[in-house]
Amino acid sequence: MSIEDREDDDGESGFNPDRIISAISRRWRLAAGIACATTLAAITVTVLLPNRYEAAATLQLDPRKKNVSNVEGVVSDLNVDTAAIESEAEVIRSRKILLKVIDRLNLRNDPEFNQSSLFESLFGSLAVPPTNAAARNASNDPAYPRRDEFAMAFAKNLKVSRVRNTLLLEIKFSSADADKAALIANTIADVYIAEQLAAKSGISETATSLLDGRLEALRKKVSEAESRVEAYKSEQNIFASEGQILSEKELARWMEQTVGARNRSAEMRARYERVKELRTSGRPTSAIADVLASHTVRLLKDKLADASRRKAELSTRYGKRHPEMIKVRAELRDAEQQLDREINSLISNLENEYVEAASRERELLAGLEEKKGEEAKRRAANVRLNELEREAETSRQVYSVLLARYKENAATQSLQLPDARIVEQADTPTSPAAPKRKQIIALAAAGGLALGLALILALEFAAPGIGRPEEAEGLLALEHISSLPRLENATDESGDPLRATRLMIAAPTSGFAEAIRALRREIDVRQLDPGPRIILIAASLPGEGASVVASNLAHYYAQTGDRVVLVDADLRRANLTRQLAPQRSAGLAEVLNGVMPPEHAVLRDQLTNLHFLPATGGGLVPTRQAELLATAAMPKALGRLKSQFDTIVIDAPPLLPVIDTRIIADYADQIVFVMAWRRTPKQLARKAMKLLSVNEDRITGVVVNQVDTDVLANDSGIELVSGSRQPESVLAA
């Protein structure tokens, strides 16, 4: 993976469990110290806190019907649902209930709830002028509500909650006195039930009073409506019998009589017309007798028939002159005469009856028409009568309903039952409910430990650079070839700055020296071409320790017998030159300017056999350093040094501030990039490596410098120590 491929990576691959465990193992004392401090503070606080006792009374809301008189009351039973239960809990917490409890138990002078005197004594000198609202409260003005501070302080100790999903409400009260807590909890429950009954009775009494006033008005209204009905009936001559108006009954009788007369007249006319038709047509008397249907006629017909039969019988035995025949003929004539007379009489009577029935029918029809006219007028009057009667009936119904409700309410006013009952009274608690010392201490310890761990992680991950050396590989896409420990004391007791640059001589057994040895091996095994080589030590920014790495690496090469020269190529600052050769007379700048060949400017350390080419002589620092390094004299000088030395170690300027290192990198065989642990910002490190992308194939790897010894010891399991041998410097031309 190239530097460009890694440019958009945020470099946070180091956020892993191993790094977290490593950070905790290195700084566990910090977390332990914070946890101990918070625990001690919690213990101190809990010891100073006073004990508080909590007593609980339990109420059950009862939605069942409880009306003793078996009559529906004005106040309905409680409809229990979640909203109703929460509402009842708020009623228990209401100021009205609490004030009644306070007054019943005479708690106004209780110092536990009366905090005003304490506040006045502490802050009386800092009193603020009262606001308008406070002034009104102080003056007890009834036009404005008052703020009862005592009730507010009292309410803070009360908790009312529903027991899971049941109909139970738990009333908890906390106090410094266990007996007082139980007494107040039970009193609150009693006052709540008493207030519930009082509210029901009050509502019922109010309803009774309202109904009483309304009934009196309705009673007058009903009386007036009935009076108007009777007065109108008398005015219109409307009378009733057995629930029916008399005129209607009379009209019905007239109609019934008229119908009867019409039927009789029709019947008489039909019989009369039939008889007349039979007589006119010459029909025999017997046919007319059948129409008349008279008993006398039937007897006469029977007599005539009997005479005719005997005549027929005798005519077979006797002659016409026989006395019996004469007698029979006389009887037959007599019967016929009697029948004719009877029929004539009946026909005359039938005619008279027909005339009479027709006359009766006409009379009844005339009377019926007159009654109909009277009934039409009466019905017109009944419209108004019905309206008056409906109004009176409506008033009577409303009056009856309200009268019944009034009597029911009056009967049940003193028979109300509460919608709640006390299931369990509060007992005096035997152990304090607060403060929960064990929980507070445990939470404080856990919180302190969590705070300490959070601080450790913040210190670990809030640093601008990498947290673990191996993260450099993921950040820069380079091999991590060495980690150098932090130099706790860069100078010795006398303040000699040579200790850090010559630590391989001063402390050859230290962890830093071992890391330099490991670095040399990684550089050697990655040498591409055999023969003399130029090793460039580069860093992103000043202060990352590239000069210390270059100096100690060159000293180690010299210790092992290699012909090595250390070149200070930082013509601008010349840090190594000021430390290793403060008395120099010439340097790389003079060589590049053609004043002398490089071998004449090289100094040698007689102790380590290290050769050193300073940056400049003792004169003025040259200007236009980049242009000087870019001249043809630079590769010529390095070529002459290659012909005389096996290894050339170049301490280069920082990559980001100046361009010098990019120029020198073109001549290097191996480039070692140095970055400071937790100091070099990741973005700047990537940017510096991008500047070396032209010579990417020559980059040997990355060295993480100034790593905390705890990190290295945690990774390797070996404690790093430093020696105490004092270096000596004897550099000569």
XYZ file of C-alpha atoms in Angstrom:
733
model
C 0.000 0.000 0.000
C 1.473 3.352 -1.065
C 1.466 6.670 0.763
C -1.183 8.017 -1.648
C -3.427 5.041 -0.967
C -3.266 5.838 2.714
C -3.983 9.550 2.408
C -7.704 9.308 3.172
C -7.191 6.910 6.057
C -7.711 8.529 9.447
C -5.074 6.434 11.082
C -7.372 5.220 13.841
C -6.550 1.566 13.344
C -4.775 1.717 16.687
C -8.111 1.860 18.490
C -8.123 -1.801 19.463
C -8.417 -3.907 22.625
C -4.681 -4.501 22.837
C -3.987 -0.785 22.957
C -6.684 -0.267 25.566
C -5.299 -3.070 27.736
C -1.799 -1.688 27.334
C -2.909 1.820 28.317
C -4.727 0.510 31.393
C -1.785 -1.642 32.470
C 0.537 1.367 32.218
C -1.732 3.826 34.018
C -3.764 1.633 36.337
C -2.454 3.571 39.329
C -4.263 6.669 38.027
C -7.609 4.868 37.862
C -7.022 3.247 41.253
C -6.157 6.601 42.793
C -9.297 8.295 41.442
C -11.451 5.355 42.577
C -9.939 5.495 46.078
C -10.449 9.257 46.253
C -14.106 9.072 45.223
C -14.692 6.163 47.604
C -13.195 8.073 50.532
C -15.265 11.124 49.621
C -18.418 8.982 49.464
C -17.635 7.405 52.834
C -17.162 10.844 54.367
C -20.398 12.152 52.880
C -22.470 9.116 53.912
C -21.151 9.282 57.461
C -22.200 12.929 57.705
C -25.655 12.382 56.160
C -28.456 11.869 58.723
C -30.623 8.762 58.682
C -34.081 9.002 57.129
C -36.869 6.487 57.671
C -39.579 5.685 55.164
C -43.000 4.296 56.053
C -45.563 3.099 53.509
C -49.354 2.756 53.685
C -51.237 0.932 50.928
C -54.631 1.938 49.491
C -56.813 -0.043 47.127
C -59.097 1.727 44.654
C -62.429 -0.130 44.622
C -64.509 0.315 41.425
C -67.369 -1.929 42.564
C -70.930 -0.623 43.177
C -71.321 0.412 46.798
C -74.682 2.252 46.976
C -76.400 1.125 50.156
C -79.943 2.221 49.128
C -79.792 0.379 45.798
C -80.639 3.665 44.073
C -78.325 5.232 41.496
C -76.641 8.176 43.200
C -75.725 11.550 41.871
C -72.026 10.722 42.427
C -71.048 7.772 40.232
C -68.559 5.126 41.320
C -64.926 5.417 40.304
C -64.179 4.262 36.762
C -60.763 2.699 37.269
C -58.256 2.945 34.437
C -54.656 4.109 34.177
C -55.610 7.761 33.912
C -57.987 7.488 36.884
C -55.355 5.816 39.057
C -52.774 8.468 38.196
C -55.367 11.143 38.921
C -56.064 9.705 42.359
C -52.321 9.636 43.062
C -52.141 13.328 42.203
C -55.114 13.996 44.486
C -53.230 12.364 47.367
C -50.231 14.585 46.587
C -52.441 17.675 46.336
C -51.887 20.689 48.531
C -55.393 20.407 50.022
C -54.725 16.926 51.442
C -51.278 17.878 52.717
C -52.507 21.019 54.453
C -55.220 19.037 56.256
C -52.602 16.493 57.394
C -50.318 19.289 58.580
C -53.134 20.903 60.543
C -54.387 17.614 61.993
C -50.923 16.644 63.282
C -49.950 20.230 64.181
C -46.726 20.106 62.173
C -46.375 23.827 61.521
C -43.716 24.149 64.211
C -41.844 20.983 63.262
C -38.222 22.036 62.552
C -37.768 19.159 60.092
C -40.089 20.831 57.581
C -39.861 24.460 58.707
C -36.646 25.544 56.985
C -37.478 29.237 56.696
C -35.918 30.154 60.037
C -32.683 28.393 59.096
C -32.482 30.165 55.747
C -33.291 33.491 57.357
C -30.526 33.062 59.913
C -27.984 32.080 57.269
C -28.924 34.529 54.553
C -30.740 37.271 56.446
C -27.983 39.768 55.749
C -28.168 38.981 52.040
C -31.929 39.382 51.857
C -33.249 40.611 48.529
C -36.123 43.134 48.503
C -39.397 41.208 48.030
C -41.074 41.175 44.682
C -44.669 42.259 44.160
C -45.858 38.656 44.430
C -43.873 38.096 47.625
C -45.247 41.312 49.098
C -48.814 40.270 48.330
C -48.221 36.847 49.934
C -46.751 38.482 53.001
C -49.757 40.771 53.346
C -52.189 37.830 53.169
C -54.169 39.536 50.436
C -57.121 37.181 49.705
C -57.242 38.384 46.108
C -53.998 36.541 45.339
C -52.995 32.901 45.965
C -50.404 32.321 48.679
C -47.293 30.196 48.341
C -47.004 27.861 51.319
C -43.298 27.093 51.656
C -43.961 24.716 54.531
C -46.343 22.618 52.424
C -43.787 22.526 49.623
C -41.071 21.294 51.999
C -43.522 18.745 53.419
C -44.479 17.482 49.923
C -40.834 16.747 49.029
C -40.863 13.862 51.530
C -44.016 12.279 50.047
C -44.095 9.715 47.251
C -47.312 8.193 45.881
C -46.934 5.437 43.299
C -48.967 2.677 41.705
C -48.023 -0.873 42.674
C -47.193 -2.446 39.309
C -50.401 -2.848 37.223
C -52.735 -3.309 40.191
C -55.371 -1.041 41.753
C -53.085 -0.428 44.735
C -51.532 2.937 45.570
C -48.555 3.055 47.912
C -48.150 6.177 50.069
C -44.545 6.568 51.229
C -43.343 9.268 53.580
C -39.785 9.780 54.730
C -38.718 11.487 57.927
C -35.831 11.624 60.338
C -38.170 10.077 62.942
C -39.446 6.542 62.214
C -42.631 6.939 64.291
C -43.395 10.269 62.664
C -42.999 8.775 59.166
C -45.526 6.000 59.933
C -47.955 8.420 61.604
C -47.891 10.853 58.679
C -48.324 8.085 56.059
C -51.368 6.681 57.860
C -52.821 10.154 58.393
C -52.492 10.960 54.693
C -54.420 7.783 53.838
C -57.151 8.612 56.384
C -57.467 12.219 55.217
C -57.677 11.096 51.572
C -60.575 8.709 52.321
C -62.309 11.321 54.473
C -61.921 13.921 51.729
C -63.316 11.458 49.197
C -66.439 10.956 51.332
C -66.703 14.690 51.978
C -66.463 15.384 48.260
C -69.232 12.886 47.506
C -71.450 14.301 50.235
C -70.755 17.831 49.064
C -71.653 16.993 45.501
C -74.823 15.225 46.656
C -75.790 18.181 48.887
C -75.179 20.628 46.059
C -77.281 18.498 43.719
C -80.093 18.351 46.313
C -80.068 22.110 46.703
C -80.137 22.636 42.951
C -82.970 20.132 42.516
C -84.986 21.747 45.298
C -84.907 25.134 43.599
C -85.639 23.636 40.225
C -88.568 21.578 41.542
C -90.320 24.648 42.947
C -90.118 26.377 39.582
C -91.354 23.249 37.764
C -94.206 22.816 40.208
C -95.493 26.293 39.361
C -95.022 25.659 35.679
C -97.044 22.401 35.801
C -99.868 24.073 37.736
C -100.056 26.933 35.263
C -100.046 24.536 32.276
C -102.879 22.419 33.700
C -104.912 25.543 34.500
C -104.588 26.714 30.913
C -105.805 23.301 29.657
C -108.925 23.292 31.867
C -109.721 26.922 31.098
C -109.537 26.249 27.372
C -111.782 23.163 27.680
C -114.373 25.162 29.555
C -114.153 27.964 27.022
C -114.594 25.583 24.078
C -117.224 23.350 25.818
C -114.929 20.345 25.576
C -115.945 17.621 28.023
C -114.670 14.099 28.397
C -116.123 10.902 29.823
C -114.095 7.803 30.569
C -111.093 9.353 28.822
C -113.046 10.204 25.664
C -114.506 13.572 24.629
C -118.331 13.609 24.813
C -118.848 15.217 21.396
C -116.845 12.442 19.831
C -118.939 9.813 21.550
C -122.180 11.561 20.436
C -120.978 11.804 16.825
C -120.159 8.105 16.908
C -123.677 7.267 18.100
C -125.233 9.430 15.388
C -123.172 7.726 12.763
C -124.117 4.309 14.117
C -127.825 5.173 14.103
C -127.600 6.683 10.624
C -125.967 3.569 9.255
C -128.641 1.394 10.925
C -131.462 3.557 9.514
C -129.909 3.504 6.059
C -129.654 -0.284 6.147
C -133.258 -0.704 7.324
C -134.537 1.773 4.752
C -132.687 -0.090 2.019
C -134.040 -3.430 3.241
C -137.633 -2.123 3.442
C -137.378 -0.554 0.022
C -136.017 -3.758 -1.507
C -138.826 -5.903 -0.061
C -141.465 -3.370 -1.002
C -140.191 -3.044 -4.548
C -140.107 -6.874 -4.852
C -143.649 -7.320 -3.648
C -144.902 -4.574 -5.971
C -143.086 -6.216 -8.848
C -144.632 -9.636 -8.033
C -148.177 -8.236 -7.792
C -147.783 -6.262 -10.973
C -146.491 -9.297 -12.863
C -149.539 -11.433 -11.775
C -147.542 -13.975 -9.899
C -149.419 -16.352 -7.606
C -150.097 -15.426 -4.035
C -147.745 -18.100 -2.814
C -144.731 -16.329 -4.458
C -145.651 -13.056 -2.771
C -146.061 -14.902 0.535
C -142.510 -16.251 0.184
C -141.198 -12.653 -0.137
C -143.150 -11.414 2.876
C -141.784 -14.188 5.147
C -144.570 -13.737 7.747
C -145.478 -16.403 10.309
C -149.175 -15.817 9.780
C -148.746 -16.091 6.038
C -146.899 -19.379 6.506
C -149.713 -20.750 8.654
C -152.320 -19.642 6.108
C -150.280 -21.174 3.315
C -150.090 -24.399 5.273
C -153.858 -24.287 5.828
C -154.437 -23.603 2.105
C -152.127 -26.407 1.183
C -153.862 -28.806 3.556
C -157.257 -27.866 2.072
C -155.942 -28.360 -1.467
C -154.581 -31.806 -0.557
C -157.851 -32.953 1.012
C -159.713 -31.644 -2.009
C -157.516 -33.656 -4.238
C -157.974 -36.769 -2.102
C -161.758 -36.424 -1.922
C -162.079 -35.668 -5.646
C -160.940 -39.210 -6.380
C -163.709 -40.694 -4.319
C -166.544 -38.224 -4.528
C -168.138 -36.097 -7.089
C -168.369 -32.387 -7.185
C -171.719 -32.321 -5.430
C -170.678 -34.454 -2.602
C -171.048 -32.644 0.704
C -167.500 -33.346 1.595
C -166.366 -31.867 -1.663
C -168.546 -28.803 -1.101
C -167.126 -28.418 2.382
C -163.592 -28.761 1.194
C -164.125 -26.229 -1.574
C -165.601 -23.814 0.996
C -162.575 -24.290 3.259
C -160.248 -23.760 0.321
C -161.959 -20.485 -0.663
C -161.923 -19.315 2.906
C -158.170 -20.046 3.182
C -157.443 -18.226 -0.042
C -159.436 -15.207 1.081
C -157.680 -15.118 4.431
C -154.278 -15.385 2.711
C -155.095 -12.553 0.302
C -156.279 -10.331 3.099
C -153.161 -11.062 5.131
C -150.899 -10.417 2.155
C -152.608 -7.150 1.361
C -152.312 -6.119 4.985
C -148.614 -7.026 5.056
C -147.962 -5.153 1.811
C -149.633 -2.066 3.262
C -147.595 -2.379 6.450
C -144.433 -2.936 4.409
C -145.084 0.256 2.469
C -145.676 2.175 5.693
C -142.470 0.806 7.222
C -140.525 1.729 4.085
C -141.854 5.294 4.172
C -141.097 5.526 7.875
C -137.555 4.113 7.465
C -136.812 6.523 4.625
C -138.052 9.413 6.728
C -135.918 8.264 9.685
C -132.894 7.981 7.429
C -133.345 11.539 6.172
C -133.677 12.842 9.708
C -130.575 11.037 10.879
C -128.571 12.198 7.845
C -129.508 15.783 8.547
C -128.571 15.429 12.227
C -125.283 13.703 11.278
C -124.295 16.520 8.982
C -124.999 18.971 11.746
C -122.874 16.935 14.184
C -120.069 16.753 11.645
C -120.001 20.499 11.365
C -119.910 20.812 15.125
C -117.100 18.189 15.301
C -115.057 20.029 12.658
C -115.202 23.162 14.758
C -114.320 21.170 17.857
C -111.355 19.508 16.139
C -110.017 22.905 15.172
C -110.227 23.818 18.838
C -108.529 20.510 19.770
C -105.312 21.529 17.974
C -104.735 24.231 20.538
C -105.986 21.898 23.276
C -103.472 19.220 22.273
C -100.690 21.770 22.292
C -101.648 22.873 25.784
C -101.934 19.269 26.957
C -98.513 18.339 25.496
C -96.938 21.293 27.233
C -98.591 20.301 30.489
C -97.583 16.637 30.053
C -93.952 17.543 29.322
C -93.800 19.728 32.390
C -95.365 16.923 34.453
C -92.785 14.384 33.161
C -89.803 16.662 33.865
C -91.219 17.448 37.254
C -91.760 13.741 38.008
C -88.201 12.796 36.976
C -86.593 15.579 39.000
C -88.853 14.859 41.968
C -87.808 11.187 41.887
C -84.123 12.144 41.605
C -84.523 14.639 44.433
C -86.024 12.010 46.715
C -83.363 9.450 45.720
C -80.532 11.902 46.295
C -81.961 13.043 49.602
C -82.286 9.416 50.686
C -78.697 8.479 49.686
C -76.968 11.697 50.739
C -75.819 10.246 54.052
C -75.230 6.730 52.691
C -72.130 7.338 50.508
C -69.181 4.913 50.669
C -65.607 5.733 49.613
C -64.038 4.414 46.423
C -60.860 3.393 48.255
C -59.927 1.469 51.361
C -56.781 1.052 53.410
C -55.285 -2.360 52.693
C -52.242 -2.036 54.905
C -51.375 0.646 57.397
C -47.835 1.937 57.698
C -45.711 0.344 60.435
C -42.821 2.055 62.178
C -39.710 1.243 60.077
C -36.880 -0.476 61.951
C -34.045 0.444 59.587
C -33.316 3.677 57.759
C -34.264 3.908 54.088
C -31.710 6.594 53.348
C -28.935 7.244 52.857
C -28.114 3.935 51.199
C -24.518 3.972 52.304
C -23.394 0.732 50.696
C -24.912 1.637 47.364
C -23.493 5.164 47.492
C -20.020 3.908 48.306
C -20.231 1.185 45.650
C -21.458 3.660 43.044
C -18.771 6.150 44.038
C -16.099 3.492 43.716
C -17.470 2.326 40.377
C -17.853 5.910 39.176
C -14.331 6.794 40.264
C -12.972 3.714 38.533
C -14.948 4.536 35.395
C -13.716 8.129 35.547
C -10.163 6.918 35.932
C -10.505 4.523 33.001
C -12.073 7.274 30.911
C -9.174 9.572 31.795
C -6.693 6.851 30.859
C -8.387 6.326 27.504
C -8.573 10.081 26.962
C -4.854 10.415 27.635
C -4.206 7.430 25.408
C -6.306 8.420 22.411
C -6.375 12.196 22.696
C -2.667 12.488 21.825
C -2.035 13.872 18.326
C 0.273 11.038 17.280
C 0.151 7.274 17.323
C -0.546 5.405 20.535
C 1.445 2.255 19.851
C 4.610 2.041 17.762
C 3.267 -0.657 15.460
C 0.477 1.681 14.377
C 3.045 3.487 12.255
C 2.892 0.677 9.721
C -0.847 1.153 9.150
C -0.503 4.931 9.152
C 2.405 5.286 6.690
C 2.325 1.971 4.815
C 5.956 1.412 5.912
C 7.674 -1.257 7.893
C 8.188 -0.432 11.542
C 11.862 -1.259 11.990
C 12.520 0.012 15.535
C 11.106 1.759 18.600
C 13.449 3.954 20.642
C 12.642 4.631 24.310
C 12.150 8.076 25.713
C 15.307 9.601 27.187
C 14.152 10.691 30.623
C 17.419 12.627 31.237
C 18.794 13.992 27.993
C 21.720 15.573 29.815
C 23.877 14.413 32.681
C 24.080 15.947 36.103
C 26.455 18.652 34.843
C 24.127 19.534 31.989
C 26.307 18.000 29.237
C 24.162 17.856 26.033
C 26.449 15.130 24.615
C 24.736 12.446 26.670
C 21.772 12.105 24.320
C 23.818 12.318 21.095
C 26.449 9.864 22.377
C 24.242 7.582 24.503
C 25.765 4.512 22.832
C 29.017 5.508 24.586
C 27.478 6.851 27.799
C 25.054 3.941 28.409
C 25.948 0.983 26.184
C 23.701 -1.382 28.212
C 20.639 0.820 28.199
C 17.397 0.052 26.420
C 18.073 2.895 24.021
C 21.425 1.346 23.061
C 19.724 -2.001 22.463
C 17.140 -0.325 20.273
C 19.919 1.359 18.217
C 21.577 -2.051 17.744
C 18.252 -3.485 16.551
C 17.818 -0.500 14.225
C 21.247 -1.078 12.643
C 20.426 -4.716 12.004
C 17.097 -3.826 10.327
C 18.910 -1.245 8.149
C 21.673 -3.697 7.203
C 19.355 -6.545 6.229
C 17.395 -4.158 4.011
C 20.501 -2.925 2.117
C 19.750 -3.393 -1.552
C 23.248 -3.095 -3.051
C 26.534 -4.097 -1.387
C 29.282 -1.572 -0.965
C 29.431 1.930 0.488
C 26.041 3.493 1.188
C 24.429 6.721 2.280
C 21.837 6.453 5.081
C 19.560 9.487 5.372
C 17.833 10.059 8.721
C 14.751 12.293 8.190
C 11.800 13.521 10.268
C 8.661 15.608 9.688
C 9.238 18.377 12.213
C 12.009 19.658 14.489
C 12.322 18.066 17.904
C 11.419 14.511 16.858
C 14.920 13.210 17.678
C 16.256 12.551 14.189
C 19.662 14.051 15.124
C 19.924 11.827 18.225
C 19.068 8.756 16.135
C 21.588 9.659 13.425
C 24.392 10.394 15.945
C 23.922 7.218 18.007
C 23.543 5.073 14.881
C 26.818 6.459 13.494
C 28.554 5.934 16.853
C 27.430 2.308 16.886
C 28.731 1.733 13.353
C 32.064 3.239 14.455
C 32.157 1.036 17.589
C 31.876 -2.109 15.454
C 34.871 -1.116 13.321
C 33.109 0.223 10.255
C 34.520 3.221 8.508
C 31.627 5.619 9.084
C 31.199 9.349 8.739
C 28.338 11.331 10.311
C 27.277 14.296 8.152
C 25.311 17.204 9.616
C 23.348 18.321 6.526
C 21.175 20.788 8.441
C 22.880 23.944 7.191
C 20.231 26.116 8.836
C 20.363 24.950 12.471
C 23.459 22.755 12.713
C 22.421 21.173 16.039
C 24.841 18.232 15.831
C 27.661 20.534 14.828
C 27.210 22.706 17.926
C 27.191 19.651 20.171
C 29.896 17.437 18.673
C 32.291 20.013 17.205
C 31.874 23.408 18.807
C 35.492 24.315 17.771
C 35.189 23.327 14.086
C 36.812 25.425 11.418
C 35.078 24.114 8.293
C 32.102 22.060 7.313
C 29.750 20.899 4.555
C 28.935 24.445 3.550
C 32.582 25.222 2.868
C 32.955 21.964 0.950
C 29.980 22.800 -1.289
C 31.335 26.289 -1.843
C 34.632 24.747 -3.084
C 36.768 26.092 -0.253
C 38.246 22.661 0.498
C 37.690 18.976 -0.293
C 35.397 17.065 2.090
C 38.146 14.934 3.599
C 39.856 18.061 4.896
C 36.691 19.174 6.736
C 36.030 15.785 8.376
C 36.787 15.466 12.106
C 37.570 12.157 13.896
C 36.648 11.038 17.405
C 39.746 9.373 18.821
C 37.672 7.419 21.383
C 35.129 5.860 18.983
C 36.926 6.365 15.652
C 33.784 8.204 14.451
C 34.301 10.672 11.633
C 32.092 13.760 11.600
C 31.484 16.346 8.873
C 30.055 19.495 10.488
C 27.398 21.579 8.766
C 29.404 24.777 8.652
C 32.607 26.276 9.913
C 32.757 28.796 12.642
C 31.796 31.693 10.340
C 28.436 33.013 9.332
C 25.656 30.565 8.428
C 25.347 30.481 4.606
C 22.170 31.688 2.941
C 20.253 29.987 0.163
C 20.958 26.556 1.695
C 18.602 24.675 -0.659
C 20.330 26.063 -3.741
C 23.693 25.154 -2.237
C 22.626 21.544 -1.632
C 21.225 21.320 -5.162
C 24.543 22.213 -6.840
C 26.737 19.626 -8.527
C 29.179 19.938 -5.641
C 26.871 17.906 -3.378
C 26.983 14.608 -5.318
C 30.733 15.083 -5.862
C 31.349 15.523 -2.162
C 29.226 12.483 -1.306
C 31.034 10.480 -3.978
C 34.460 11.313 -2.481
C 33.139 10.358 0.967
C 31.856 7.060 -0.416
C 35.321 6.270 -1.746
C 36.770 6.668 1.744
C 34.029 5.353 4.072
C 31.780 2.285 4.217
C 28.775 4.094 5.671
C 27.682 7.712 5.470
C 24.973 8.704 7.980
C 23.312 12.043 7.116
C 21.344 14.025 9.686
C 18.822 15.877 7.489
C 16.698 18.942 8.236
C 12.934 18.492 8.914
C 10.909 17.571 5.820
C 7.924 19.869 6.205
C 9.450 23.274 6.990
C 12.177 23.214 4.281
C 12.946 21.501 0.997
C 16.534 20.546 1.866
C 15.825 16.929 2.785
C 14.003 16.222 -0.481
C 17.111 17.367 -2.351
C 19.434 15.198 -0.265
C 17.098 12.183 -0.586
C 17.951 11.961 -4.277
C 21.522 10.951 -3.308
C 20.655 8.542 -0.466
C 20.744 4.764 -0.739
C 18.543 4.193 2.301
C 16.107 6.568 3.978
C 15.010 6.084 7.591
C 11.940 8.090 8.630
C 11.757 9.106 12.294
C 8.515 10.136 14.017
C 7.970 10.974 17.667
C 5.605 8.804 19.664
C 2.409 10.726 20.523
C 3.894 13.974 19.258
C 4.011 13.807 15.494
C 0.489 14.473 14.171
C -0.695 11.689 11.915
C -1.721 13.988 9.086
C 1.688 15.698 9.089
C 3.494 12.372 9.137
C 1.535 11.235 6.080
C 2.187 14.559 4.380
C 5.959 14.252 5.028
C 6.031 10.739 3.614
C 4.159 11.941 0.555
C 6.997 14.427 -0.037
C 9.381 11.453 -0.223
C 7.172 9.523 -2.643
C 9.662 10.131 -5.499
C 12.224 8.103 -3.546
C 9.706 5.687 -2.093
C 11.720 2.634 -3.124
C 14.669 3.817 -1.018
C 12.709 4.203 2.226
C 13.903 1.470 4.565
C 11.258 1.926 7.240
C 9.972 4.064 10.057
C 11.505 4.514 13.504
C 9.195 5.528 16.361
C 11.230 7.663 18.728
C 10.691 8.843 22.304
C 8.373 5.952 23.192
C 7.338 5.646 26.828
C 9.376 2.896 28.498
C 6.161 1.498 30.005
C 4.797 0.903 26.500
C 7.935 -0.853 25.372
C 8.155 -2.857 28.586
C 4.506 -3.841 28.245
C 5.055 -4.973 24.651
C 8.304 -6.852 25.248
C 7.872 -7.915 28.851
C 11.422 -6.672 29.611
C 12.093 -3.591 31.716
C 14.376 -1.167 29.948
C 17.236 0.303 32.005
C 19.848 2.862 31.252
C 23.530 2.860 32.115
C 25.480 5.596 33.788
C 28.769 5.675 31.951
C 29.911 9.197 31.103
C 30.858 9.820 27.447
C 33.978 11.591 26.345
C 34.391 13.458 23.109
C 37.740 13.965 21.448
C 37.120 15.068 17.874
C 40.150 16.092 15.879
C 40.871 17.000 12.324
